PDB file of C-alpha atoms in Angstrom:
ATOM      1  CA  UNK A   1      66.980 -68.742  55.485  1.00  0.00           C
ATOM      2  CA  UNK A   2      64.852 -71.945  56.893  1.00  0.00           C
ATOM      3  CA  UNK A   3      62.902 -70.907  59.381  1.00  0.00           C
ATOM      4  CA  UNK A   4      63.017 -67.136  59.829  1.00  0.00           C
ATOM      5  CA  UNK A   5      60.006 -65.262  59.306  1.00  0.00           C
ATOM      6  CA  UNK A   6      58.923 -61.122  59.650  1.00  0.00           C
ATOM      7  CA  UNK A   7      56.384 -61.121  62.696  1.00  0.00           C
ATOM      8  CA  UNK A   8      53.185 -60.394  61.365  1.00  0.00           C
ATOM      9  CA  UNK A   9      52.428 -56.333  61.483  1.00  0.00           C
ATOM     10  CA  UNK A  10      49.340 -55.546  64.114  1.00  0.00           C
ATOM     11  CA  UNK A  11      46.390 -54.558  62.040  1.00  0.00           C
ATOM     12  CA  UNK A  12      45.520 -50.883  63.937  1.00  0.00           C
ATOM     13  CA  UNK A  13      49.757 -49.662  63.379  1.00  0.00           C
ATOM     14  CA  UNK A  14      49.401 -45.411  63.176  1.00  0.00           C
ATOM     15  CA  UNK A  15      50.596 -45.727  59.563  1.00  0.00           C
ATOM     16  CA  UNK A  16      48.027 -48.259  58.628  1.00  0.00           C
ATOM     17  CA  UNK A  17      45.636 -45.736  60.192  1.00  0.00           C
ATOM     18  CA  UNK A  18      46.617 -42.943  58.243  1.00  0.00           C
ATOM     19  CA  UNK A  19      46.736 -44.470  55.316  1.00  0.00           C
ATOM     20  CA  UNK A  20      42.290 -45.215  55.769  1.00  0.00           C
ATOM     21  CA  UNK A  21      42.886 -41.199  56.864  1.00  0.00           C
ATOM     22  CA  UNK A  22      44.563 -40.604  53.406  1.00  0.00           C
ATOM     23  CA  UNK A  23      42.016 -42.809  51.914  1.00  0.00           C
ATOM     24  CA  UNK A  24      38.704 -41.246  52.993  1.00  0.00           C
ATOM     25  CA  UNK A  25      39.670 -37.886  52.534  1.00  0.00           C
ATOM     26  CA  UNK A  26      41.093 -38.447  49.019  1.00  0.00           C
ATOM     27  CA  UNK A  27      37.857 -39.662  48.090  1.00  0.00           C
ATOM     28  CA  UNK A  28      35.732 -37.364  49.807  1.00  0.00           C
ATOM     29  CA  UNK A  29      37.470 -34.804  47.718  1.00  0.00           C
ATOM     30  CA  UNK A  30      36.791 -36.800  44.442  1.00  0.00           C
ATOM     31  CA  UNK A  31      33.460 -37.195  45.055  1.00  0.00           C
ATOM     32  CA  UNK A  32      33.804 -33.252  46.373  1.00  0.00           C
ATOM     33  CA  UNK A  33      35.017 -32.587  42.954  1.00  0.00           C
ATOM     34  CA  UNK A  34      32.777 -34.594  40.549  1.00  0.00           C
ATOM     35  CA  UNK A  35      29.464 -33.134  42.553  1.00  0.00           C
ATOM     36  CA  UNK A  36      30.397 -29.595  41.959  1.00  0.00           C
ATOM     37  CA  UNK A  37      31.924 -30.470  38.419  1.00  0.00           C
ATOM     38  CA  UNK A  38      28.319 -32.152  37.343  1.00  0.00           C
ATOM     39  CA  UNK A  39      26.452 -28.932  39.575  1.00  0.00           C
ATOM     40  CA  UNK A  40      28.583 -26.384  37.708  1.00  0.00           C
ATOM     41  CA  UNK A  41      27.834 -27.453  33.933  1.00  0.00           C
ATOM     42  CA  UNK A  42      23.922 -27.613  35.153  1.00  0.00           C
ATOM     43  CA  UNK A  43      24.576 -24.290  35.707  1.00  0.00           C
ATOM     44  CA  UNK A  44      25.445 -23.483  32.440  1.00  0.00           C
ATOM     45  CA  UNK A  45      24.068 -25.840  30.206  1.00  0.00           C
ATOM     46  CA  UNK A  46      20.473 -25.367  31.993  1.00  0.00           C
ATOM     47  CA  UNK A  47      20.654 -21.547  32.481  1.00  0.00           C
ATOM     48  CA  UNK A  48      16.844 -21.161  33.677  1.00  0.00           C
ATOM     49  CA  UNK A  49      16.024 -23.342  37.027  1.00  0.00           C
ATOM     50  CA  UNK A  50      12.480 -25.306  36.634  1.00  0.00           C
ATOM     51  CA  UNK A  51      12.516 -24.934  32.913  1.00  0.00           C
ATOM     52  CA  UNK A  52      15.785 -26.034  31.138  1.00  0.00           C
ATOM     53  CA  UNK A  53      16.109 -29.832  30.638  1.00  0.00           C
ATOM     54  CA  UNK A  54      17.631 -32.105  28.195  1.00  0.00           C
ATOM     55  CA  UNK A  55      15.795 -35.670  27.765  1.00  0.00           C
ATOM     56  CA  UNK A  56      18.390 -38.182  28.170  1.00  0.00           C
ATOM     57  CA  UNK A  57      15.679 -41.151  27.759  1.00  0.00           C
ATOM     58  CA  UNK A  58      12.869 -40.117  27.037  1.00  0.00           C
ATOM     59  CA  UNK A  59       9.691 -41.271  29.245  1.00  0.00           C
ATOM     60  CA  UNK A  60      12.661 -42.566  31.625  1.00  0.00           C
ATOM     61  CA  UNK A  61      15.436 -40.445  32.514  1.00  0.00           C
ATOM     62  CA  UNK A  62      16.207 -35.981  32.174  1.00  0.00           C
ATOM     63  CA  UNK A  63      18.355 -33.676  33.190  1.00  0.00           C
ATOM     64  CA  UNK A  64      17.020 -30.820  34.897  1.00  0.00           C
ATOM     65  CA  UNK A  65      17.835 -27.814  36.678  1.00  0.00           C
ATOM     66  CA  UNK A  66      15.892 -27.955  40.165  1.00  0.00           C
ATOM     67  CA  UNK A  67      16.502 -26.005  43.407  1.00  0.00           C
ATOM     68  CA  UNK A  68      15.985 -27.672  46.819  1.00  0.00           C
ATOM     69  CA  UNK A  69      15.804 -25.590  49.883  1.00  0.00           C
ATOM     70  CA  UNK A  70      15.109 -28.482  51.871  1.00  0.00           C
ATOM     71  CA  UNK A  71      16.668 -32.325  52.678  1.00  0.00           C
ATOM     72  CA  UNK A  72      15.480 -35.474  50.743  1.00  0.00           C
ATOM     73  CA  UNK A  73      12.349 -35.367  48.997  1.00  0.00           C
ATOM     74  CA  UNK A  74      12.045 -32.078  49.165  1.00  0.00           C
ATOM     75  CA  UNK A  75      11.455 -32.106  53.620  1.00  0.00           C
ATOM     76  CA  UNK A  76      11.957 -29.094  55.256  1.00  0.00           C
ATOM     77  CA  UNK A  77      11.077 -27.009  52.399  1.00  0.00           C
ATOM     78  CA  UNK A  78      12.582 -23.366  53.187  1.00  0.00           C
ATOM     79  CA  UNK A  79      14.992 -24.137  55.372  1.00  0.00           C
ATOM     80  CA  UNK A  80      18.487 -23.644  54.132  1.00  0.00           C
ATOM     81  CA  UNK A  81      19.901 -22.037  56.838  1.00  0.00           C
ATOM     82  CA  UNK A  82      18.599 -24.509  59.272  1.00  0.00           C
ATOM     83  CA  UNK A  83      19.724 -27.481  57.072  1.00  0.00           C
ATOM     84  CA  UNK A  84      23.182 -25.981  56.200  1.00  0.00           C
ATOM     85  CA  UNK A  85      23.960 -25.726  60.258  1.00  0.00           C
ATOM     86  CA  UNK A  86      22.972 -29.409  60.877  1.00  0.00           C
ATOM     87  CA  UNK A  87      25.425 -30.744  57.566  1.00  0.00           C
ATOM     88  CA  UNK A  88      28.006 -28.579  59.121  1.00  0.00           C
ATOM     89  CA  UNK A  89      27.691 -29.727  62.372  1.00  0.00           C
ATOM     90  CA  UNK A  90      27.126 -33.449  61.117  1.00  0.00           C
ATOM     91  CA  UNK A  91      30.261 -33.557  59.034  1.00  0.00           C
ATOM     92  CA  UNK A  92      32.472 -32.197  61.868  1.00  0.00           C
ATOM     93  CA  UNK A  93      31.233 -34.967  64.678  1.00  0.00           C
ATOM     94  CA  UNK A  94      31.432 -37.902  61.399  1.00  0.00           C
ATOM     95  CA  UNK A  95      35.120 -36.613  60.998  1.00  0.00           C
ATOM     96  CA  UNK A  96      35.177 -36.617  64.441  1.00  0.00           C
ATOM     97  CA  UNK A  97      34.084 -39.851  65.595  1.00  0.00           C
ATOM     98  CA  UNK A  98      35.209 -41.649  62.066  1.00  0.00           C
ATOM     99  CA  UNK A  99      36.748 -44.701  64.234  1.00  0.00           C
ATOM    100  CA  UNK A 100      33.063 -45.634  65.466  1.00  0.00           C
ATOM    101  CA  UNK A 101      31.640 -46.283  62.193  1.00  0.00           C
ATOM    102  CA  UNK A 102      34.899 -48.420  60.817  1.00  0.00           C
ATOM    103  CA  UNK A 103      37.269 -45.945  59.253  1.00  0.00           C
ATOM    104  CA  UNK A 104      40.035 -48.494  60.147  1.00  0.00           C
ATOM    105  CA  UNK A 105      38.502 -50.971  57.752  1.00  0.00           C
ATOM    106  CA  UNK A 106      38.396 -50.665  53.427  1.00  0.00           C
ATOM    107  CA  UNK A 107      34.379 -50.434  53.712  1.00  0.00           C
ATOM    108  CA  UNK A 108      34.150 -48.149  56.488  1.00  0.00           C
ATOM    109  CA  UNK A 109      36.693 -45.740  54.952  1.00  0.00           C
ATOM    110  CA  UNK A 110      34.713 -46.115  51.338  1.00  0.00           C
ATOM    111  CA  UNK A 111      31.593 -45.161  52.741  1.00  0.00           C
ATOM    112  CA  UNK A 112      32.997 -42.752  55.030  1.00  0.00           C
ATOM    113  CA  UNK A 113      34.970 -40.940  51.627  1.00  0.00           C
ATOM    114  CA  UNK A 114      31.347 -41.104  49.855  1.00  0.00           C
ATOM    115  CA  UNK A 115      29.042 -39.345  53.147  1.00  0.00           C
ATOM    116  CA  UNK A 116      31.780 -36.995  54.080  1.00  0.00           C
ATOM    117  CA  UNK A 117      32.149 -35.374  50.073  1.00  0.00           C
ATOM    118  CA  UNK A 118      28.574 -35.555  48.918  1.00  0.00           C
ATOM    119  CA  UNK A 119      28.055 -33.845  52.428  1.00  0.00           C
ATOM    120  CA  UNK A 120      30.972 -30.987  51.362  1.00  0.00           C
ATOM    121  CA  UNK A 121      28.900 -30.880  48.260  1.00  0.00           C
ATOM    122  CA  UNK A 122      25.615 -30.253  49.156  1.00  0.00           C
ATOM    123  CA  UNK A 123      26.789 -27.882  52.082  1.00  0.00           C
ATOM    124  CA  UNK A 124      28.718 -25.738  49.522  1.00  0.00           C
ATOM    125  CA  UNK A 125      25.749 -25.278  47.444  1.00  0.00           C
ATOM    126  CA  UNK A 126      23.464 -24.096  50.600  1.00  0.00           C
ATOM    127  CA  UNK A 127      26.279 -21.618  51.309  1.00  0.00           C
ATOM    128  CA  UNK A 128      27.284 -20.299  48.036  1.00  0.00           C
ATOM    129  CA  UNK A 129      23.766 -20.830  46.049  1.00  0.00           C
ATOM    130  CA  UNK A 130      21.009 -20.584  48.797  1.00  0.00           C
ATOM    131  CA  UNK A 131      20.161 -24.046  47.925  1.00  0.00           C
ATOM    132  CA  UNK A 132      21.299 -27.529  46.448  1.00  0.00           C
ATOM    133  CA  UNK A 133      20.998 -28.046  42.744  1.00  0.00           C
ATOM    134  CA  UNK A 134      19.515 -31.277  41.876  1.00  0.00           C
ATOM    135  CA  UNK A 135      19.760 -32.419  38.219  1.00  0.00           C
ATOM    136  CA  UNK A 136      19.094 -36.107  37.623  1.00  0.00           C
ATOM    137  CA  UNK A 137      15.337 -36.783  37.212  1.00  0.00           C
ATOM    138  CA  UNK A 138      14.287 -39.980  36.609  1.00  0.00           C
ATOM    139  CA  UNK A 139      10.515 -40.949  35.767  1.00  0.00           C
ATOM    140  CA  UNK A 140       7.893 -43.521  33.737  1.00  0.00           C
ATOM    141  CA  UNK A 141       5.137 -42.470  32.199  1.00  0.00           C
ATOM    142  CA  UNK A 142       2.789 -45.121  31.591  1.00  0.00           C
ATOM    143  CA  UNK A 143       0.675 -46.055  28.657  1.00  0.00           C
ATOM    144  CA  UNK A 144      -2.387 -44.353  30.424  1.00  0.00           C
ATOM    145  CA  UNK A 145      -0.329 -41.325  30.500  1.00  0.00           C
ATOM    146  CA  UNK A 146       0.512 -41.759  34.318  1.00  0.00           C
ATOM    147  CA  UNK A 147       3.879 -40.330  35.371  1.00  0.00           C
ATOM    148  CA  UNK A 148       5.180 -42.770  38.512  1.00  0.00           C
ATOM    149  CA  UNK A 149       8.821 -40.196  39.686  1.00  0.00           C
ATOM    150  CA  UNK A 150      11.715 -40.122  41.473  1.00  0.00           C
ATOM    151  CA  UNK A 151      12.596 -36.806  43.419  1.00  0.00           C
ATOM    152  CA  UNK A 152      15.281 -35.546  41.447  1.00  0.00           C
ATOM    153  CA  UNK A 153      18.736 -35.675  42.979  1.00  0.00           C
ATOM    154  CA  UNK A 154      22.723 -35.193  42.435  1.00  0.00           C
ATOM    155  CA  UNK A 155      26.330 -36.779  42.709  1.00  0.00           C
ATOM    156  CA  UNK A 156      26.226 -35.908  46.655  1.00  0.00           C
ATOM    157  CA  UNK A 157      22.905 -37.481  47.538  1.00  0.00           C
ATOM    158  CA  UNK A 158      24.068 -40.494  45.435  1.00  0.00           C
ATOM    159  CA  UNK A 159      27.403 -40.677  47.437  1.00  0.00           C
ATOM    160  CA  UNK A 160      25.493 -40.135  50.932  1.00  0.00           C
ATOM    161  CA  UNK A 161      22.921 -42.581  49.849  1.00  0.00           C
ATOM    162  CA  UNK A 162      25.461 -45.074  49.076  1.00  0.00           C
ATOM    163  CA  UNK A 163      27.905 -44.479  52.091  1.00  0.00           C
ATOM    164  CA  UNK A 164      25.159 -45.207  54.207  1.00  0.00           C
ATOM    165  CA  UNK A 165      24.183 -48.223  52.613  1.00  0.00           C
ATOM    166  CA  UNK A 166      27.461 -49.459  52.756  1.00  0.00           C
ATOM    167  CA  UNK A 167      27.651 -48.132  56.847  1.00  0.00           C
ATOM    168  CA  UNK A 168      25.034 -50.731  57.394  1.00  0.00           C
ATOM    169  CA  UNK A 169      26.419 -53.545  55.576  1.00  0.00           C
ATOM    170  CA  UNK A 170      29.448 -53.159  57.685  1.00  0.00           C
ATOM    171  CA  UNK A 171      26.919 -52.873  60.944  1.00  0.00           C
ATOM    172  CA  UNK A 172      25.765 -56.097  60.053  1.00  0.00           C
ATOM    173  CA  UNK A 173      29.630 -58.076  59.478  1.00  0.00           C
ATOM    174  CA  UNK A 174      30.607 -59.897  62.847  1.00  0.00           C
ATOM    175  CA  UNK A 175      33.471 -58.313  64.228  1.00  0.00           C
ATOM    176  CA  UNK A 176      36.593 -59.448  64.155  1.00  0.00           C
ATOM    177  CA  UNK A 177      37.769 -61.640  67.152  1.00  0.00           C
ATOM    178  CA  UNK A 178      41.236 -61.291  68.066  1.00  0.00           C
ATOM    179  CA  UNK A 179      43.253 -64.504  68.029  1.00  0.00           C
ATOM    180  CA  UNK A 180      44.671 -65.433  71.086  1.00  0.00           C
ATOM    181  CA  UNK A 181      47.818 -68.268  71.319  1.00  0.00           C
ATOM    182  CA  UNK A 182      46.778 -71.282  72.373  1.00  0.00           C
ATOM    183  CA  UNK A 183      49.121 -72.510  75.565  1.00  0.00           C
ATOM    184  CA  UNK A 184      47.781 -76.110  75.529  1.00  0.00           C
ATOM    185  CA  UNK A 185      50.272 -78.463  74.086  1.00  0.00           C
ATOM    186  CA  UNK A 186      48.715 -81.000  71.558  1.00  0.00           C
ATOM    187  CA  UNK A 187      48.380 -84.273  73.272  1.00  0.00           C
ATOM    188  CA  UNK A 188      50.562 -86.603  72.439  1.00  0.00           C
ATOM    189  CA  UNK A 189      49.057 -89.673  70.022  1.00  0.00           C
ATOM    190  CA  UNK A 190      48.566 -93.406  71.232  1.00  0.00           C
TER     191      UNK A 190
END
């Protein structure tokens, strides 16, 4: 039919809402999943912590089976309990105040997905191990025999690390200005 049309769908409708809902959590529970998937064969494939390791690349790139009782880099050294309170206590206000940081938007519900399950991940290994395992070591050693390192890490702090990056792209996009219908009739030509 000429000249029928659907009106166009407001972009903040509940189901549209719940579907970012659906969205974040499914991937927070992938990445959930993968972190303690990867943690779990450490476990067994690299049975004694600070020793085992398998060089992937040599000079470049190992697995390894390190304990961190602290946050990045190693901060906070010793304090578990401490650092398992605050992730507990972060995740619950991020899940809590989601719509602040974009969870209405495809970015804001990625990098929401990828902070809230490498935070699940890391907070289930303080609870059930004491600690987080972190496996993936990369380094260069240099012809004088210098090692230059990265602190070793896992899925979790790679999904954090990433959701956050992406958080601040989205900071940085202009928001969205809602278009209003122009009243003013065209004026007429000469």
């Amino acid at each position: 039919m000429k000249g029928c049309h659907s009106p166009a769908r407001p972009l903040n409708t509940p189901r549209l809402k719940q579907n970012y809902n659906l969205r974040i959590a499914v991937l927070a529970l992938i990445i959930f999943g993968l972190d303690q998937l990867t943690k779990w064969s450490v476990l067994h494939l690299l049975p004694v912590p600070g020793q085992s390791e398998i060089h992937v690349l040599p000079g470049f790139f190992r697995i390894v089976h390190w304990y961190n009782t602290g946050a990045a880099w190693s901060m906070f050294s010793n304090n578990n309990g401490i650092l398992a309170i605050v992730s507990a206590v972060a995740l619950v206000v991020l899940v809590l105040v989601r719509n602040k940081f974009g969870a209405d938007t495809s970015l804001g519900s990625l990098s929401l997905g990828l902070i809230f399950g490498g935070i699940a991940g890391n907070l289930l290994d303080r609870i059930v191990h004491g600690h987080v395992i972190d496996f993936l070591y990369f380094h260069l050693i240099t012809r004088s025999g210098v090692m230059h390192d990265f602190p070793a890490f896992n899925i979790a702090d790679s999904a954090i690390c990433v959701g956050v990056g992406l958080l601040f792209i989205l900071s940085w996009r202009p928001e969205a200005q809602p278009k209003v219908a122009s009243t003013e009739q065209p004026a007429p030509k000469s």
